[in-house]
Structure formats: C-alpha cells, structure tokens
Amino acid sequence: MIFAQNQFSGTVKNQETGEAVFSASVYFPKLEKGSTTDIDGHFTIKNLPAGNYKLIVSSIGFTSYSKDVSIPASEIQLVLKPSAVEMEEVIVSTPFHQLQSENVMRVERESVSELNKKGAVTLADGISQIAGVENLSTGVGIGKPVIRGLSSNRVLTYTQGVRMENQQFGGEHGLGISSKGIGSVEVIKGPASLLYGSDAIGGVLYLNPEQYASAGETKAEFNGDYFSNTLGYQASAMAKTSGEKLKFIARGSLAEHSDYKTGDGQRVTNTRFNEKDLKTGIAYQNEKFKSDLRYNFNRSELGIPEEIGTQTTSKTLVLPYQQIDNHILSADNTVYFANSSLNAKFGYQFNNRKEFEDHHHHEEEDGEEHDHDEEDDHGHEGEHSEEGEDLHPALDMELETFNYNIKYNLPKLGKFETIAGIQGMWQDNRNTGEEILIPDAKTVDFGVFATTHLHLSLWDFQAGLRYDTRTID
C-alpha cells in the first residue's frame, strides 16, 4: 500500500504470540509526531515530511524498539518483545532525541505527575526526589536543585526549549516556575558544556512542557491538591484541542500556603507563599514545517524567613517578602528538507524581582529612636500586608533576556548522525531600587558547536567541539 501526502501506517504485534499490541506508542522523536495503536494493533500518522527518521515503538510490558524509517513508505509491521523491565522513554534534552540506552550520557527522566503523587509542594521539592538531586531551600516556597554539590548558575534550567534566566544566583532565589503545565523533567548530571555552554558545569535541568492533545481530540481538566502541613492548596484548570495541523493548549494555576510546620510542632515564621501561573501554546505543523509558540507568566510572592516568631496559620504576606514576575515567550521552528532539517529556537524573557523590607524594623536594629510598642508593630506589619502593592521596594531588579539556538541536522552518513549550530544570548540587567545586588550590565554570549554520534550494535560514541565568547558591558 502506498500512502498519499506522506501518511505512515502499520501494525504492532507481540513477537512471541503474534497477537496485536493495544495502546502501543509509535513515535518519531525528531518530528514530535506519533500515534497509539487501536485494539487491532493498527496505527496511522499523517502529514509527515519526506526523509529518513528514527521511529520509536514502546508499550508497557515490552522492550522499547527503535528503527530507521524512510518516508514515504509502505505499510509496516512492527513487533515488540515482552519484557518485565520498565519501558524506555525518548530523551529530549540530548541532541539526537534517542532512547536512554542509545545515549552516551546518563539522563534521569521523571514525569511531573509522578513527582506530585509523592507529595511535592513545589517543582524544586519534586525534583529533589530524583536520585542524585538535592534541594537547596529557604522555607518551602524557595528552592533550587543541587547536582553533585553544584547549584544556582552552575546548573542550567531549560524550559520551553530555551535557557531560563531569572537571577538564580542568590540563596533566596528559586526556580520561579510552577510544576503545573510541565509534562516531565530530565536531569543531566555532570558537565554538559558541549550542548549547553560553559555555564552547565554542574548539569542541566530540562523541563518539557505539557504535550498538546492528539489530532482530532479536545480535552479539559481541573485538579486540586491540599497540603496538611502548610494548610495550603493548589488548583489548576486546563483545556486543549488539536486538529491535523493546528493545536492549542492553555492552563491556569493558583497556589497559597501558610508557614510550614517543623517536626516539633513549631511553624517557621514567614515561610508562607502564593503563586499564580499561566501557560499557553499554539502549534502548527505540515509536511515541511513545524512551529510551536508558547508563553508562560508566573507571579510568586514569597515570605523571607528571618527568625521563629509569631505562630499563625495566616496566608497573608508580611514583611519582608519578595514578589517575582516572570514572562517567558518561546518559538520553536523546524524546517524539513529531504534528509536533513533546520531547527531554530528563540526565546524572550522578562524577569522583575522586588523585595519589600520592614524599614521600621531595620531602623530599630541600627539604634535609632522609635517609640512604637509591640501592638503598634503588629499593626504596622498588617498595614504592609494589606498595602504591599503600594510599598516602594528596597530591591527592584529587571532582567531582560533574548536567546537563540539554531541547529542544522546534517544528512545521516552511514551510522553517523551530526549536528552543527550556534547559540547565543543578549541580556540587560537594570536596578531601580535602593539596594543593588549586582550592577547594571549588558551581557552578550555567542557559541558555535558541532557534535556527531556513532551508533553501533553494542557501543555508542559521541564527540564534538565548541567555542564560546562572552562580553559584559
């Protein structure tokens, strides 16, 4: 059977019994297109570009299988071997989008839904449950991953396919992204400079966004979580719909938590936090071109703990606290040629970090004379809580970042797959508050790299070269 408009179909069967395998995943990683088999083991994938691509077939209870396929093609019959070993998943954070067994570096992959089932309050808390990853935290709301003893700017975070820049150098600066709307997490432990630049000396945290609905499907979802320790909640609503070429997704989330309680029953004062998050995306794909446009807005208001004080379950913010707004706009575009492809990712981010302090409290510490009793102090504190939006922040930092990552996947030469590309970033840091953590500066990064992968029956080899420059003004 010959397929018009590059449609690819076939069946998946059990290698030992010859029976059809139901609900098996048939997926082209580089095209990010796939399907699942029906009750008869049959599948169909439409609107595929011509060329040679790796096909991944997987199902629970079977060994994952990969095969090179030329499009267009006749109907194909695939077989899976039963296995008690958990099926492998495709790794997105590595350049060739392959199964873990075909990668030269170890990548830990976990679905966010599984991490949430283990009681994770925040994304950073959930990631710390991955083997070899710790959480450097200040309270519950502020946290960042630690890999092999390194954290902050030594562990890069990628979301929506672009490098995340939101002032993670400080101890009170967390990830700044909600777990809602994140599909899975991939952690590269150890140096990954060849792929991501010299800053990735500790590793890379790669956040894969929630996937669109399958072609012809429309889905809606609402879920909520309650946490007894912080007496907090998370609520999230999602809707997504997909046609053969056009796809859309949107998710809004809200979270509020009071001070968390320690093992001895005391609450750690001012560890309360709240978060608002919006993620949306629209994608288009035909036989020659694919584009995915995504936007994420996150506002986090986080108390800054100083000492154990008033014991309360209030969720109202008190001084000192920080308010962080983060906007991320990304575009992931791919053009397909006969046996190669060009991928261009562009990202724009705007991060605004404000810290509000109790100036009255600091003046008392400096020995200045004030005649406020404890009752006035509590009234003063409540006033800040209610009118915090009108306060002048002591720290007000604006970080604007534009980054790009352009890669050309060369035609496959025998068993060699090769990628060459450029990466870069333009960044502007501005201070408008009284306090300055880092001075105003403009940073320009540029890197050029090439990497090749050799896949043999028992061995895999990868080699590459990279050159980077950075200028700071």
XYZ file of N, CA and C in Angstrom, residues 320-467:
444
model
N 9.561 40.844 55.880
C 9.979 41.081 54.488
C 9.473 39.975 53.558
N 9.245 40.340 52.316
C 8.848 39.345 51.315
C 9.311 39.808 49.939
N 9.284 38.905 48.986
C 9.670 39.239 47.624
C 8.549 38.901 46.656
N 8.459 39.692 45.615
C 7.488 39.464 44.543
C 8.252 39.333 43.239
N 8.055 38.209 42.561
C 8.794 37.934 41.325
C 7.811 37.692 40.193
N 7.928 38.488 39.155
C 7.159 38.292 37.924
C 8.092 37.760 36.853
N 7.660 36.722 36.179
C 8.489 36.116 35.139
C 7.653 35.877 33.890
N 8.079 36.447 32.766
C 7.424 36.240 31.476
C 8.385 35.474 30.563
N 7.912 34.394 29.960
C 8.732 33.615 29.028
C 7.942 33.403 27.746
N 8.483 33.897 26.651
C 7.889 33.707 25.325
C 8.901 32.950 24.475
N 8.482 31.822 23.900
C 9.415 30.998 23.117
C 8.782 30.586 21.804
N 9.634 30.429 20.805
C 9.199 29.946 19.487
C 10.173 28.867 19.033
N 9.640 27.693 18.753
C 10.437 26.554 18.313
C 10.002 26.213 16.886
N 10.906 26.448 15.914
C 10.571 26.286 14.499
C 11.507 25.279 13.846
N 10.949 24.412 13.011
C 11.745 23.418 12.295
C 11.307 23.359 10.836
N 12.298 23.399 9.953
C 12.058 23.241 8.517
C 12.680 21.918 8.090
N 11.914 21.088 7.385
C 12.378 19.766 6.980
C 12.775 19.766 5.511
N 13.952 19.191 5.247
C 14.435 19.005 3.882
C 14.402 17.509 3.564
N 14.990 17.115 2.467
C 14.911 15.716 2.032
C 15.438 14.755 3.090
N 16.656 14.945 3.559
C 17.240 14.066 4.569
C 17.899 14.852 5.696
N 17.487 16.083 5.890
C 18.059 16.910 6.938
C 16.983 17.872 7.431
N 17.330 18.657 8.454
C 16.372 19.621 8.985
C 17.110 20.766 9.663
N 16.431 21.905 9.739
C 16.964 23.093 10.389
C 16.014 23.484 11.510
N 16.546 23.546 12.733
C 15.746 23.898 13.895
C 16.228 25.224 14.474
N 15.306 26.131 14.733
C 15.643 27.435 15.299
C 14.722 27.717 16.479
N 15.310 27.851 17.663
C 14.568 28.199 18.868
C 14.922 29.627 19.272
N 13.897 30.412 19.561
C 14.087 31.790 20.014
C 13.295 31.994 21.300
N 13.874 32.729 22.228
C 13.201 32.968 23.491
C 13.373 34.401 23.957
N 12.311 34.945 24.533
C 12.371 36.271 25.167
C 11.853 36.128 26.594
N 12.612 36.681 27.548
C 12.218 36.599 28.951
C 12.338 37.969 29.608
N 11.380 38.233 30.489
C 11.439 39.447 31.309
C 11.196 39.037 32.742
N 12.192 39.270 33.588
C 12.117 38.912 34.997
C 12.209 40.174 35.844
N 11.218 40.368 36.717
C 11.203 41.519 37.616
C 11.154 41.014 39.054
N 12.232 41.251 39.777
C 12.334 40.794 41.160
C 12.290 41.989 42.098
N 11.311 41.979 43.012
C 11.175 43.046 44.007
C 11.222 42.454 45.403
N 11.950 43.124 46.278
C 11.984 42.721 47.680
C 11.518 43.892 48.534
N 10.529 43.608 49.380
C 9.965 44.614 50.275
C 10.448 44.329 51.689
N 10.975 45.351 52.347
C 11.550 45.183 53.672
C 10.819 46.047 54.680
N 10.921 45.644 55.963
C 10.352 46.413 57.065
C 11.398 47.422 57.500
N 11.345 48.632 56.936
C 12.352 49.656 57.247
C 12.305 50.028 58.721
N 11.113 50.001 59.312
C 10.978 50.322 60.723
C 11.801 49.359 61.566
N 11.751 48.080 61.202
C 12.490 47.055 61.944
C 13.994 47.262 61.802
N 14.448 47.604 60.610
C 15.884 47.807 60.400
C 16.380 49.055 61.110
N 15.552 50.076 61.159
C 15.971 51.293 61.851
C 16.143 51.035 63.332
N 15.257 50.187 63.897
C 15.402 49.834 65.308
C 16.712 49.109 65.546
N 17.085 48.233 64.606
C 18.335 47.486 64.739
C 19.527 48.418 64.678
N 19.411 49.510 63.933
C 20.509 50.462 63.813
C 20.592 51.401 64.994
N 19.691 51.268 65.959
C 19.786 52.061 67.172
C 19.072 53.385 67.112
N 18.299 53.654 66.086
C 17.577 54.903 66.003
C 16.390 54.867 66.951
N 15.979 56.029 67.452
C 14.950 56.095 68.470
C 13.576 56.012 67.841
N 12.774 55.059 68.373
C 11.380 54.926 67.965
C 10.566 54.632 69.209
N 9.358 55.089 69.232
C 8.509 54.882 70.395
C 7.271 54.107 70.003
N 7.492 52.950 69.380
C 6.382 52.078 68.978
C 6.398 50.855 69.874
N 5.283 50.561 70.465
C 5.207 49.355 71.286
C 4.873 48.161 70.411
N 4.800 46.976 71.033
C 4.601 45.735 70.264
C 3.283 45.746 69.520
N 2.263 46.362 70.127
C 0.956 46.390 69.463
C 1.030 47.211 68.185
N 1.759 48.343 68.258
C 1.913 49.171 67.055
C 2.672 48.425 65.982
N 3.672 47.631 66.431
C 4.444 46.877 65.451
C 3.562 45.930 64.675
N 2.664 45.235 65.394
C 1.794 44.296 64.710
C 0.850 45.029 63.778
N 0.385 46.203 64.188
C -0.478 46.979 63.300
C 0.285 47.449 62.089
N 1.534 47.845 62.285
C 2.390 48.281 61.184
C 2.608 47.137 60.198
N 2.829 45.922 60.772
C 3.051 44.753 59.934
C 1.818 44.440 59.100
N 0.632 44.506 59.714
C -0.594 44.240 58.989
C -0.819 45.242 57.887
N -0.441 46.498 58.148
C -0.606 47.531 57.126
C 0.216 47.204 55.888
N 1.435 46.735 56.098
C 2.274 46.345 54.962
C 1.663 45.167 54.222
N 1.061 44.252 54.972
C 0.484 43.073 54.335
C -0.633 43.454 53.396
N -1.463 44.422 53.830
C -2.619 44.785 53.038
C -2.260 45.737 51.908
N -1.223 46.566 52.134
C -0.913 47.587 51.148
C 0.446 47.363 50.518
N 0.887 46.083 50.509
C 2.216 45.771 50.000
C 2.438 46.222 48.576
N 1.347 46.237 47.777
C 1.491 46.626 46.381
C 1.898 48.093 46.261
N 1.546 48.918 47.288
C 1.844 50.346 47.229
C 3.185 50.677 47.861
N 3.842 49.705 48.462
C 5.136 49.951 49.073
C 6.196 50.154 47.997
N 7.213 50.914 48.368
C 8.353 51.078 47.465
C 9.347 49.960 47.748
N 9.671 49.125 46.777
C 10.577 48.001 47.045
C 11.996 48.481 47.318
N 12.629 47.845 48.295
C 14.031 48.162 48.570
C 14.921 47.650 47.443
N 14.549 46.492 46.902
C 15.284 45.901 45.782
C 14.329 45.762 44.607
N 14.730 46.285 43.456
C 13.889 46.202 42.259
C 14.806 45.963 41.064
N 14.843 44.700 40.604
C 15.733 44.312 39.512
C 14.915 43.885 38.303
N 15.297 44.360 37.148
C 14.664 43.956 35.893
C 15.710 43.295 35.011
N 15.429 42.071 34.615
C 16.357 41.315 33.776
C 15.645 40.946 32.478
N 16.170 41.450 31.387
C 15.593 41.211 30.067
C 16.561 40.353 29.265
N 16.062 39.255 28.695
C 16.935 38.296 28.017
C 16.327 37.867 26.689
N 17.159 37.867 25.663
C 16.791 37.266 24.374
C 17.831 36.203 24.062
N 17.394 34.975 23.809
C 18.352 33.927 23.464
C 17.895 33.152 22.239
N 18.852 32.502 21.597
C 18.567 31.753 20.382
C 19.438 30.505 20.344
N 18.930 29.497 19.650
C 19.642 28.227 19.498
C 19.273 27.679 18.120
N 20.197 27.730 17.183
C 19.940 27.326 15.801
C 20.814 26.118 15.475
N 20.162 25.019 15.067
C 20.884 23.775 14.806
C 20.499 23.219 13.438
N 21.504 22.714 12.748
C 21.269 22.045 11.471
C 21.597 20.570 11.636
N 20.584 19.722 11.427
C 20.780 18.276 11.467
C 21.198 17.811 10.078
N 22.476 17.482 9.935
C 23.015 17.095 8.640
C 22.450 15.743 8.194
N 22.453 15.482 6.894
C 22.014 14.161 6.421
C 22.838 13.057 7.075
N 22.188 11.975 7.425
C 22.867 10.867 8.076
C 23.856 10.229 7.118
N 25.074 10.002 7.615
C 26.134 9.418 6.810
C 26.509 8.070 7.409
N 25.984 6.997 6.820
C 26.224 5.670 7.383
C 25.617 5.568 8.767
N 26.437 5.293 9.761
C 25.980 5.210 11.146
C 26.246 6.494 11.915
N 26.671 7.550 11.217
C 26.977 8.820 11.860
C 25.800 9.786 11.739
N 25.425 10.398 12.870
C 24.478 11.500 12.893
C 25.223 12.735 13.397
N 25.073 13.854 12.713
C 25.850 15.051 13.038
C 24.947 16.276 13.117
N 25.232 17.100 14.102
C 24.520 18.366 14.295
C 25.542 19.480 14.436
N 25.304 20.601 13.763
C 26.137 21.792 13.894
C 25.217 22.983 14.140
N 25.693 23.927 14.935
C 24.816 25.048 15.214
C 25.484 26.182 15.964
N 24.671 27.182 16.270
C 25.114 28.339 17.049
C 24.102 28.596 18.160
N 24.603 29.106 19.274
C 23.764 29.513 20.395
C 24.216 30.877 20.859
N 23.286 31.648 21.383
C 23.676 32.963 21.858
C 22.636 33.570 22.772
N 23.029 34.672 23.417
C 22.154 35.349 24.360
C 22.515 36.817 24.444
N 21.498 37.661 24.504
C 21.670 39.082 24.811
C 20.881 39.364 26.071
N 21.516 40.023 27.038
C 20.883 40.205 28.344
C 21.162 41.601 28.880
N 20.139 42.189 29.496
C 20.248 43.533 30.072
C 19.703 43.496 31.491
N 20.554 43.823 32.477
C 20.151 43.861 33.888
C 20.087 45.313 34.355
N 18.921 45.685 34.934
C 18.717 47.071 35.389
C 18.236 47.079 36.836
N 18.730 48.036 37.624
C 18.321 48.224 39.023
C 17.605 49.556 39.170
N 16.448 49.545 39.823
C 15.718 50.794 40.086
C 15.424 50.976 41.567
N 15.815 50.010 42.407
C 15.567 50.107 43.846
C 16.729 50.736 44.579
N 16.570 50.844 45.913
C 17.623 51.430 46.741
C 18.809 50.490 46.885
N 18.528 49.201 46.975
C 19.590 48.218 47.134
C 19.997 47.659 45.771
N 21.270 47.321 45.650
C 21.786 46.754 44.405
C 22.573 45.490 44.729
N 22.090 44.369 44.222
C 22.816 43.108 44.410
C 23.929 42.952 43.392
N 23.598 43.163 42.130
C 24.601 43.160 41.070
C 24.386 44.416 40.236
N 25.456 45.006 39.713
C 25.316 46.287 39.000
C 24.610 46.138 37.660
N 24.136 47.286 37.147
C 23.570 47.307 35.799
C 24.618 46.811 34.812
N 24.189 45.964 33.885
C 25.144 45.411 32.926
C 24.413 44.850 31.722
N 25.115 44.860 30.608
C 24.645 44.195 29.388
C 25.602 43.046 29.077
N 25.054 41.865 28.837
C 25.852 40.670 28.586
C 25.491 40.087 27.228
N 26.529 39.742 26.465
C 26.316 39.122 25.154
C 27.116 37.819 25.108
N 26.425 36.713 24.865
C 27.060 35.400 24.715
C 26.923 34.928 23.271
N 27.945 34.227 22.808
C 27.868 33.597 21.488
C 28.681 32.315 21.510
N 28.100 31.248 20.947
C 28.792 29.972 20.890
C 28.510 29.255 19.586
N 29.504 28.513 19.107
C 29.345 27.693 17.908
C 29.799 26.281 18.258
N 29.071 25.284 17.784
C 29.382 23.917 18.189
C 29.038 22.939 17.071
N 29.619 21.755 17.184
C 29.299 20.633 16.299
C 29.489 19.358 17.089
N 28.580 18.420 16.908
C 28.669 17.140 17.609
C 28.196 16.029 16.689
N 28.829 14.860 16.808
C 28.462 13.719 15.982
C 28.295 12.491 16.862
N 27.389 11.609 16.448
C 27.065 10.428 17.233
C 27.195 9.189 16.339
N 27.926 8.207 16.845
C 28.101 6.940 16.133
C 27.394 5.846 16.918
N 26.419 5.207 16.274
C 25.649 4.156 16.944
C 25.994 2.802 16.332
N 26.575 1.935 17.174
C 26.891 0.568 16.772
C 25.977 -0.391 17.522
N 26.094 -1.663 17.235
C 25.185 -2.630 17.848
C 25.362 -2.696 19.360
N 26.598 -2.589 19.856
C 26.857 -2.688 21.285
C 27.443 -1.418 21.887
N 27.910 -0.510 21.061
C 28.579 0.683 21.567
C 27.986 1.936 20.931
N 28.061 3.016 21.703
C 27.681 4.338 21.200
C 28.798 5.320 21.517
N 29.158 6.136 20.537
C 30.217 7.128 20.716
C 29.676 8.506 20.320
N 30.099 9.511 21.072
C 29.739 10.886 20.728
C 30.951 11.782 20.928
N 31.201 12.660 19.976
C 32.316 13.588 20.053
C 31.852 14.943 19.539
N 32.574 15.992 19.933
C 32.167 17.310 19.473
C 33.173 18.384 19.809
N 32.944 19.557 19.266
C 33.760 20.745 19.513
C 32.842 21.919 19.795
N 33.314 22.838 20.629
C 32.519 24.023 20.943
C 33.451 25.189 21.251
N 33.018 26.390 20.846
C 33.754 27.612 21.163
C 32.748 28.657 21.635
